[in-house]
Each structure stands twice: as C-alpha cells, then as structure tokens.
Amino acid sequence: MISATESAGHIAAQPGIGKRLRKQIGRRLDRFVVPLLLLLGWEAFARSGVLPPALLPAPSAVLHALADWMLGIDETTQSYSGLWLRDAFSSAWRVAFGFAIAAATGVIAGTAIGWWRTAETMLEPTLQMLRPIPPVSWIPLAIIWFGIANKPAIFLVFLGAFFPILMNTIHGVKGVDRNLIRAGAMMGASERQLLRHIVLPAALPSIFAGLRIAIGSAWMLTVTAEMVAVKSGLGYVLWDSYYFLRYDIVLAAMISIGLLGFISDLAIKRLMNWVLHWQKATTVAGRQG
Amino acid sequence: MTLPARAADAAPLKLGYAKCAHCLPMALTPGLAQGVTIEATGFNSGNDVLTALVSKSIDVAQVTYLHYVTALDKGFDVVAISGQVNGGSECLSTPALDLPKDNWTAFKAQVEKAKAAGTPLKIAASRGNAQDIHMRGAFAKQGIDVNKDLQFVNIPNPSDHIAALRRGEIDMVCTVEPFASQIRLAGAGKPFMLPYDQAAGKLTNLIVTRSDVIAARRADVQATVAAVVALVDKLKADKSVWTDAIVKQTGLDKSIAESALDNAFPDYAIHKPETLAIARMMKDLKYISNDVTPAIDKTLDYSFLEAVTKRSKNDLGY
C-alpha cells in the first residue's frame, strides 16, 4: 500500500503531470468564460437605463426572482414563491412521459421504415407530410382529442420529440454496412437476429443523436404545451408571468428550462457513452475523451 | 433645416391593438384620422401590444384596464388618453348543470352541494383577463370565493374554452366575446350572467400612450384621440361597420359577430372610480404587488378627450 505522502511525491516526480492538471483545470474553466461575459454585458446594459429595469431585468434581478421562486426567500415572485421544485417536477414529468413515448414509437417506426420496404412505402409519405407541421398548430386538435390539463401537453411534447428520433433511426438503419448483414445472413441468422444483433447496434449512434436532439425539442415544447390549461410547470409560469409583465420570472423560467434541458441532455450523453463504449476506441469522440 | 422637421412630422403614428372582437374596429382608426397618419398593427394579445408600447416599438396602444394597471405596477411610463369599448364578458354554464339565467340562488345551491361532496364546481377563465376580474368581483359580491368555493381552472387562450366546456371538463366559463357567442350559438354552454355587477363595472378597453410621445407629438396624439372618438361615435350609430370589421378580419360567421356586439358598449370615457376598483382588486388577488392608485391619479390624462368632445373631465368619467 502506498501512503499519501509517497503518492504525492510519486505524482510530483512524474514530469508533466502538474502541467496536465493545470491544462485540465483551464479547460474546465474555459466553458464559463462565454456565459460570464454574456452575463456581465447583460448586467451592464440593463443597468445603463436604456430600457426600463422592469422591461429588461438585470441578471441579478433575475437570479433574485429565481432564488425566491426556488426557496421562497421574500415572496417577490408572489404566488410562485418557493414552488420552483413543484413546477420543475411538473414540467420534467411531462417531458419524460412525452419523450418516452416518442422514443419508443420513433425507434420502432424508424427501424420498420429503414428495414422494410413495405413499411417505408406505407408510412413514410404520411409521416414526412406531418413532420413540417409546427407542434403549436396541433393545440386545437390536442384539446379536442385529449381535453385539457396534462394529456394535450404530453401529446405536444411527444410531437416535438418524435420526428428527430424517427428521422435519425431511419438514417441509422439505412446506413448499416451491407457486408455486416451479408455476413450475418451467411452464418444463418434469422431476420429477427439480424435486426437485434447487427442492425440496431450499428444504428445506435444515430439513434442516440436523435434522442439528444429530441430531448432538447421536448423541453422547447414545454413552453408551448403548458399554454393549455395546466396549473403548474415552468412553461405555465413563464406564460402566466408574461400576462402580468413579470419579465424577471419569465427569464427565470427560461433559465430553468435551459438548465433542466442541459441536465437531461447530459444524462442521455452519459447513457450513450456507456452503451456505445465500444465506439470510443475508433471515433473522434473517443480521442476527445 | 426644415426638411428633417417635416420628415419627422410626416412620420406615421404607430398604433397597436389586440385582435379581439371588441378591439378589431381599431383597424378602422386610420381611415378616420385627420391631420395625422396612423399606422395600425394588430397583435395576438394585449400583452404583446403593451410590450410593444413600453419598448417604444409603437406610440399608442389599445389595451385593457388591467394591462394599464399592471404596467403602472411595473413602473412603466403609460398614460391613459381615451376609452374605447367596454363589456364583452359573459359567464356560461355547461348545459348539464341546467342553471337558469341570473339565478344565483340555484347556483349557490349547486356550489354548496358540489363542495360538500368534495368535488367543487370547476370554473374556467383566462387568468389576468378583464373577464377574470369581472367574474371574481361578481362572484365575491354574491359571497362566493372563486378559489375556496370553486375550483378555478386557468385556460389562457379563450379559443380553448369551448372545447373544455364541450368535454365536460369545466362546469362554467367566464369568457370574452366573440367566444362567448360562439359557445352560446353552438349550444356548448348556457348563458348564466354578465358579470358587471361589481366595483369594476364593465370596463374593458383603454387607449394608452407614453409621456415622451405626448411631449414630442402632442398634436398627433390629439388627432389620434379625435379619430378614436369618431370611431366610438360611428360604432354607437351603426354596429354593422363593426360586424363587417370582425367578419373581414377574423372570418367569423356574421351571426356570431352580431351576437358578440350585443354585449359591447362603445365608450370613449375613462372611468376613474372603476379603474381604481380594478387596481384594488388586482392588489387583493396578488396580481400586482404595489398600490398603484396614486399612479392612476397621475396618469389619467383627460385633456385630449376634453379638447375633442368639449366636455369636462367630470363628464368623461373622472
């Protein structure tokens, strides 16, 4: 067993380790430079008096609103004070539900379209026609079909997430190396085995790319989805605050959505790295660490 | 030296209005203006109009009294210069409730029954709209607390009210015209009451500007108020002009447009006591955080209306 002192001495003795550590810390700090500059510029502009502070609240005012919304420090966010967790959970739940349905149906439909010509002929024209329709335009139909509250919101989130997953899955399946399939077939694999052991694993990088795009779309859609008669959620708070000209809360809601979107993307990225660990040795992503 | 001044004078005055049934006739204002060129722009909501005004994208805005109060609460520079049209609110119940019109006794009995059963009646409105305030005031006057005795459902977009009522997801809705007429004529809801029996009365729309616009373009603002007064007089004399404007700009059925206007009251006066009542109600409901009644005192400018109508401010709602 090596003691702490021995270990420290051992590390110090290795030339270049301190330099590498400094480089690593520097790289970690790099990511904060642009956001910090943006915040400073925003604070300066907000304080310049060009626009009324209520119209463009400074980052400090937005952070104050966010802190009160999260922790209920002084009730400046009025009826939302201290309810951030409830709102974040409501939105996260709708996003998770809509995204899960989109992921399941998108991967299944995308695989079917990519693999079977009949499915492609039958499904693709309809889906491609539906794809350019903006999710917001589905609101009236969503209410007629699903009523008010959570169901139409989940439907809209599903719509936002479904097409990126579908398109990437189709692309992933169609892009599988034919030689791999030939090799599998030569070894006597059934169609089901080919799909399970060759096509799907080979399409996974593309499917995960679709999932990452989709989770971002799903969060974007929360703002649209929560226009429809829900009682809580980050998008709901954003709209409701806009009706009362509380731009500090509007911005706090935007930051919250961005933050949760970032965390969800990070989770999918981690899952992707774990599932696609075999890719690391052969791709640029692996070289970057 | 005179050229830039002339160019500035010739610049059109930008007027914003929301695309609701009561607001749409504002599109006719440019045609009635004399001595000023008005460029009228329709916005999706009153909030968008107000945001455009305070961010100086437009010069004059048609908003609701609630928007005006909210703007004062936020410390924005807004000055009320004219009324436009009031009314437009209606509460309709689901046919299943079988509620007779204006029968508060029957309604209170249903409220109590549902509350005792643990399933309070669901009432919808768009939070922060004039209809929301009218409804809460009228219910409070009858001893009904919307938050405690009923279950309030916020449906921000009034065009979604009819579907919620049809599906039985709400028992009553207090909505704005022409959606109220649409609900009534489609049989999706039965008229219960016009919620005007409360301190805020039937106030709906107001014309506002900023003090810097008044300072820089007083004559143009005066001419705009004159156009609004001419518009109001025109609407009072002949509602068919209004109906045509609604049908043309919304594509709504003429019967719906006509029905919507039965509950519209063109009025250029600015009603100060009711405005103060709205501000107090909004403060009580925590829709605003400050007492804006002193600001209302300072920012109701009757001078333009007085000049156009030759009436005193006391006759104009002060």
Tab-separated table of C-alpha atoms in Angstrom, chain A residues 4-273:
chain	number	residue	atom	x	y	z
A	4	ALA	CA	-0.498	9.700	0.773
A	5	THR	CA	2.940	11.354	1.026
A	6	GLU	CA	4.508	8.694	-1.118
A	7	SER	CA	1.710	9.027	-3.614
A	8	ALA	CA	2.065	12.849	-3.791
A	9	GLY	CA	5.807	12.507	-4.219
A	10	HIS	CA	5.281	9.906	-6.888
A	11	ILE	CA	2.936	12.222	-8.823
A	12	ALA	CA	5.249	15.227	-8.436
A	13	ALA	CA	8.107	13.121	-9.638
A	14	GLN	CA	6.340	12.420	-12.884
A	15	PRO	CA	7.225	15.188	-15.299
A	16	GLY	CA	4.253	16.877	-16.989
A	17	ILE	CA	1.532	15.801	-14.542
A	18	GLY	CA	1.236	19.260	-12.962
A	19	LYS	CA	1.122	20.800	-16.414
A	20	ARG	CA	-1.592	18.366	-17.485
A	21	LEU	CA	-3.592	19.124	-14.315
A	22	ARG	CA	-3.340	22.858	-14.941
A	23	LYS	CA	-4.423	22.303	-18.540
A	24	GLN	CA	-7.398	20.236	-17.361
A	25	ILE	CA	-8.477	22.904	-14.855
A	26	GLY	CA	-8.019	25.554	-17.526
A	27	ARG	CA	-10.211	23.559	-19.910
A	28	ARG	CA	-12.903	23.223	-17.225
A	29	LEU	CA	-12.818	26.972	-16.594
A	30	ASP	CA	-12.932	27.765	-20.338
A	31	ARG	CA	-16.579	26.795	-20.511
A	32	PHE	CA	-17.519	29.554	-18.082
A	33	VAL	CA	-15.841	32.369	-19.990
A	34	VAL	CA	-18.544	32.992	-22.617
A	35	PRO	CA	-21.507	32.744	-20.182
A	36	LEU	CA	-19.731	35.071	-17.754
A	37	LEU	CA	-19.020	37.620	-20.471
A	38	LEU	CA	-22.633	37.437	-21.628
A	39	LEU	CA	-23.900	37.943	-18.069
A	40	LEU	CA	-21.595	40.893	-17.483
A	41	GLY	CA	-22.658	42.515	-20.758
A	42	TRP	CA	-26.322	41.946	-19.935
A	43	GLU	CA	-25.923	43.366	-16.402
A	44	ALA	CA	-24.152	46.452	-17.779
A	45	PHE	CA	-26.773	47.010	-20.468
A	46	ALA	CA	-29.659	46.505	-18.016
A	47	ARG	CA	-28.104	48.998	-15.593
A	48	SER	CA	-27.400	51.542	-18.343
A	49	GLY	CA	-31.008	52.729	-18.227
A	50	VAL	CA	-31.553	52.367	-21.984
A	51	LEU	CA	-34.612	50.254	-21.197
A	52	PRO	CA	-36.736	50.361	-18.017
A	53	PRO	CA	-35.480	47.770	-15.497
A	54	ALA	CA	-38.898	46.110	-15.427
A	55	LEU	CA	-38.684	45.562	-19.180
A	56	LEU	CA	-35.171	44.174	-19.175
A	57	PRO	CA	-34.313	42.969	-15.671
A	58	ALA	CA	-30.622	42.640	-14.872
A	59	PRO	CA	-29.220	39.132	-14.284
A	60	SER	CA	-29.023	39.965	-10.565
A	61	ALA	CA	-32.785	40.684	-10.521
A	62	VAL	CA	-33.493	37.503	-12.466
A	63	LEU	CA	-31.357	35.480	-10.059
A	64	HIS	CA	-33.225	37.071	-7.169
A	65	ALA	CA	-36.555	36.031	-8.732
A	66	LEU	CA	-35.176	32.551	-9.361
A	67	ALA	CA	-33.948	32.289	-5.765
A	68	ASP	CA	-37.336	33.346	-4.416
A	69	TRP	CA	-39.134	31.002	-6.783
A	70	MET	CA	-36.868	28.181	-5.599
A	71	LEU	CA	-36.547	28.947	-1.904
A	72	GLY	CA	-39.300	31.433	-1.076
A	73	ILE	CA	-36.917	33.999	0.391
A	74	ASP	CA	-39.082	37.150	0.269
A	75	GLU	CA	-42.172	36.360	-1.826
A	76	THR	CA	-41.137	38.688	-4.646
A	77	THR	CA	-42.434	36.070	-7.086
A	78	GLN	CA	-45.807	36.303	-5.336
A	79	SER	CA	-47.909	33.160	-5.792
A	80	TYR	CA	-44.917	31.209	-7.173
A	81	SER	CA	-42.639	31.846	-4.214
A	82	GLY	CA	-40.975	28.617	-3.094
A	83	LEU	CA	-42.734	26.485	-5.702
A	84	TRP	CA	-39.936	26.001	-8.244
A	85	LEU	CA	-39.473	22.332	-7.393
A	86	ARG	CA	-43.178	21.645	-7.949
A	87	ASP	CA	-43.079	23.477	-11.286
A	88	ALA	CA	-39.824	21.865	-12.384
A	89	PHE	CA	-41.158	18.424	-11.479
A	90	SER	CA	-44.429	19.044	-13.349
A	91	SER	CA	-42.555	20.015	-16.499
A	92	ALA	CA	-39.951	17.268	-16.123
A	93	TRP	CA	-42.692	14.694	-15.709
A	94	ARG	CA	-44.480	15.867	-18.878
A	95	VAL	CA	-41.204	15.942	-20.797
A	96	ALA	CA	-40.200	12.484	-19.549
A	97	PHE	CA	-43.576	10.971	-20.398
A	98	GLY	CA	-43.819	12.567	-23.856
A	99	PHE	CA	-40.183	11.793	-24.592
A	100	ALA	CA	-40.504	8.141	-23.518
A	101	ILE	CA	-43.485	7.591	-25.818
A	102	ALA	CA	-41.672	9.396	-28.638
A	103	ALA	CA	-38.515	7.326	-28.082
A	104	ALA	CA	-40.377	4.027	-28.126
A	105	THR	CA	-42.559	4.823	-31.152
A	106	GLY	CA	-39.821	6.722	-33.001
A	107	VAL	CA	-37.310	3.880	-32.739
A	108	ILE	CA	-39.870	1.209	-33.666
A	109	ALA	CA	-41.326	3.165	-36.607
A	110	GLY	CA	-37.874	4.317	-37.743
A	111	THR	CA	-36.486	0.779	-37.683
A	112	ALA	CA	-39.522	-0.527	-39.555
A	113	ILE	CA	-39.242	2.187	-42.219
A	114	GLY	CA	-35.493	1.754	-42.522
A	115	TRP	CA	-35.585	-2.036	-42.741
A	116	TRP	CA	-38.801	-2.997	-44.538
A	117	ARG	CA	-39.624	-1.522	-47.915
A	118	THR	CA	-43.364	-2.080	-47.373
A	119	ALA	CA	-43.300	-0.061	-44.133
A	120	GLU	CA	-41.335	2.658	-45.887
A	121	THR	CA	-43.867	2.855	-48.732
A	122	MET	CA	-46.837	2.857	-46.404
A	123	LEU	CA	-45.674	5.035	-43.527
A	124	GLU	CA	-43.022	7.427	-44.730
A	125	PRO	CA	-45.074	9.717	-47.016
A	126	THR	CA	-47.651	10.326	-44.275
A	127	LEU	CA	-45.046	10.904	-41.575
A	128	GLN	CA	-42.995	13.200	-43.788
A	129	MET	CA	-46.126	15.197	-44.512
A	130	LEU	CA	-46.893	15.523	-40.797
A	131	ARG	CA	-43.316	16.382	-39.881
A	132	PRO	CA	-43.210	20.027	-41.063
A	133	ILE	CA	-46.440	20.938	-39.235
A	134	PRO	CA	-45.461	23.096	-36.238
A	135	PRO	CA	-46.443	21.407	-32.947
A	136	VAL	CA	-48.168	24.612	-31.771
A	137	SER	CA	-50.709	24.269	-34.576
A	138	TRP	CA	-51.826	20.947	-33.086
A	139	ILE	CA	-53.139	22.673	-29.937
A	140	PRO	CA	-56.808	22.882	-31.016
A	141	LEU	CA	-56.842	19.231	-32.094
A	142	ALA	CA	-54.932	18.192	-28.977
A	143	ILE	CA	-57.630	19.767	-26.824
A	144	ILE	CA	-60.424	18.164	-28.824
A	145	TRP	CA	-58.773	14.735	-28.616
A	146	PHE	CA	-57.284	14.815	-25.152
A	147	GLY	CA	-59.138	17.567	-23.290
A	148	ILE	CA	-57.316	19.969	-21.009
A	149	ALA	CA	-54.507	19.587	-18.433
A	150	ASN	CA	-51.688	17.043	-18.813
A	151	LYS	CA	-52.714	14.898	-21.757
A	152	PRO	CA	-52.543	17.535	-24.524
A	153	ALA	CA	-49.284	18.827	-23.033
A	154	ILE	CA	-47.741	15.359	-23.180
A	155	PHE	CA	-49.037	14.943	-26.734
A	156	LEU	CA	-47.341	18.175	-27.824
A	157	VAL	CA	-44.076	17.164	-26.170
A	158	PHE	CA	-44.355	13.792	-27.919
A	159	LEU	CA	-44.814	15.537	-31.277
A	160	GLY	CA	-41.753	17.680	-30.708
A	161	ALA	CA	-39.589	14.689	-29.800
A	162	PHE	CA	-40.925	12.039	-32.169
A	163	PHE	CA	-39.669	13.260	-35.544
A	164	PRO	CA	-35.978	13.769	-34.670
A	165	ILE	CA	-35.880	10.247	-33.239
A	166	LEU	CA	-37.720	8.827	-36.229
A	167	MET	CA	-35.501	10.519	-38.809
A	168	ASN	CA	-32.271	9.565	-37.077
A	169	THR	CA	-33.391	5.982	-36.619
A	170	ILE	CA	-34.291	5.688	-40.308
A	171	HIS	CA	-30.932	7.190	-41.208
A	172	GLY	CA	-29.109	4.887	-38.787
A	173	VAL	CA	-30.812	1.722	-40.018
A	174	LYS	CA	-30.397	2.588	-43.692
A	175	GLY	CA	-26.739	3.384	-43.133
A	176	VAL	CA	-25.796	-0.032	-41.703
A	177	ASP	CA	-22.947	-1.666	-43.635
A	178	ARG	CA	-24.413	-4.215	-46.031
A	179	ASN	CA	-21.414	-6.512	-45.611
A	180	LEU	CA	-22.228	-6.961	-41.937
A	181	ILE	CA	-25.740	-8.082	-42.834
A	182	ARG	CA	-24.412	-10.392	-45.541
A	183	ALA	CA	-22.001	-11.896	-43.065
A	184	GLY	CA	-24.782	-12.429	-40.533
A	185	ALA	CA	-27.052	-13.980	-43.140
A	186	MET	CA	-24.275	-16.290	-44.298
A	187	MET	CA	-23.937	-17.512	-40.750
A	188	GLY	CA	-27.605	-18.436	-40.769
A	189	ALA	CA	-29.024	-15.568	-38.705
A	190	SER	CA	-32.770	-15.051	-38.939
A	191	GLU	CA	-34.190	-11.634	-39.826
A	192	ARG	CA	-35.008	-11.028	-36.159
A	193	GLN	CA	-31.450	-11.920	-35.161
A	194	LEU	CA	-30.036	-9.660	-37.863
A	195	LEU	CA	-32.122	-6.794	-36.584
A	196	ARG	CA	-31.312	-7.385	-32.929
A	197	HIS	CA	-27.608	-8.212	-33.172
A	198	ILE	CA	-26.439	-6.255	-36.214
A	199	VAL	CA	-28.813	-3.533	-37.414
A	200	LEU	CA	-29.864	-1.999	-34.105
A	201	PRO	CA	-26.392	-1.892	-32.515
A	202	ALA	CA	-24.972	-0.398	-35.721
A	203	ALA	CA	-27.766	2.206	-35.839
A	204	LEU	CA	-27.396	3.130	-32.170
A	205	PRO	CA	-25.020	6.106	-32.646
A	206	SER	CA	-27.534	7.683	-35.000
A	207	ILE	CA	-30.467	6.793	-32.717
A	208	PHE	CA	-28.712	8.410	-29.765
A	209	ALA	CA	-28.061	11.521	-31.855
A	210	GLY	CA	-31.818	11.629	-32.485
A	211	LEU	CA	-32.571	11.167	-28.786
A	212	ARG	CA	-30.295	14.077	-27.903
A	213	ILE	CA	-31.945	16.365	-30.445
A	214	ALA	CA	-35.351	15.147	-29.279
A	215	ILE	CA	-34.822	15.866	-25.588
A	216	GLY	CA	-33.973	19.461	-26.491
A	217	SER	CA	-37.123	19.706	-28.622
A	218	ALA	CA	-39.163	18.164	-25.811
A	219	TRP	CA	-38.034	20.864	-23.384
A	220	MET	CA	-38.657	23.546	-26.003
A	221	LEU	CA	-42.196	22.260	-26.376
A	222	THR	CA	-42.951	22.561	-22.645
A	223	VAL	CA	-43.491	26.283	-23.126
A	224	THR	CA	-45.989	25.629	-25.919
A	225	ALA	CA	-47.531	22.625	-24.204
A	226	GLU	CA	-48.116	24.413	-20.924
A	227	MET	CA	-50.185	27.123	-22.606
A	228	VAL	CA	-53.029	24.616	-22.464
A	229	ALA	CA	-54.836	24.786	-19.121
A	230	VAL	CA	-52.237	23.185	-16.875
A	231	LYS	CA	-51.801	24.527	-13.364
A	232	SER	CA	-48.074	24.251	-12.909
A	233	GLY	CA	-44.842	23.848	-14.807
A	234	LEU	CA	-42.027	26.068	-15.959
A	235	GLY	CA	-43.803	26.910	-19.227
A	236	TYR	CA	-47.014	27.682	-17.366
A	237	VAL	CA	-45.198	30.061	-15.016
A	238	LEU	CA	-43.492	31.683	-17.999
A	239	TRP	CA	-46.801	32.422	-19.762
A	240	ASP	CA	-48.614	33.450	-16.605
A	241	SER	CA	-45.801	35.814	-15.657
A	242	TYR	CA	-45.854	37.336	-19.127
A	243	TYR	CA	-49.564	38.156	-18.659
A	244	PHE	CA	-48.526	40.180	-15.598
A	245	LEU	CA	-45.381	41.635	-17.190
A	246	ARG	CA	-43.071	39.859	-14.743
A	247	TYR	CA	-40.136	39.625	-17.113
A	248	ASP	CA	-37.806	38.662	-14.265
A	249	ILE	CA	-39.843	35.488	-13.715
A	250	VAL	CA	-40.143	34.945	-17.481
A	251	LEU	CA	-36.346	34.970	-17.705
A	252	ALA	CA	-36.009	32.816	-14.588
A	253	ALA	CA	-38.326	30.276	-16.240
A	254	MET	CA	-36.245	30.389	-19.421
A	255	ILE	CA	-33.083	29.771	-17.420
A	256	SER	CA	-34.749	26.903	-15.568
A	257	ILE	CA	-35.838	25.261	-18.819
A	258	GLY	CA	-32.345	25.680	-20.257
A	259	LEU	CA	-30.769	24.211	-17.148
A	260	LEU	CA	-33.053	21.187	-16.986
A	261	GLY	CA	-32.653	20.687	-20.737
A	262	PHE	CA	-28.880	20.698	-20.289
A	263	ILE	CA	-29.072	18.178	-17.440
A	264	SER	CA	-31.358	15.856	-19.434
A	265	ASP	CA	-29.027	16.029	-22.420
A	266	LEU	CA	-26.091	15.268	-20.155
A	267	ALA	CA	-27.918	12.202	-18.815
A	268	ILE	CA	-28.556	10.908	-22.342
A	269	LYS	CA	-24.950	11.650	-23.287
A	270	ARG	CA	-23.728	9.624	-20.298
A	271	LEU	CA	-26.053	6.769	-21.221
A	272	MET	CA	-24.792	6.970	-24.803
A	273	ASN	CA	-21.158	6.829	-23.690
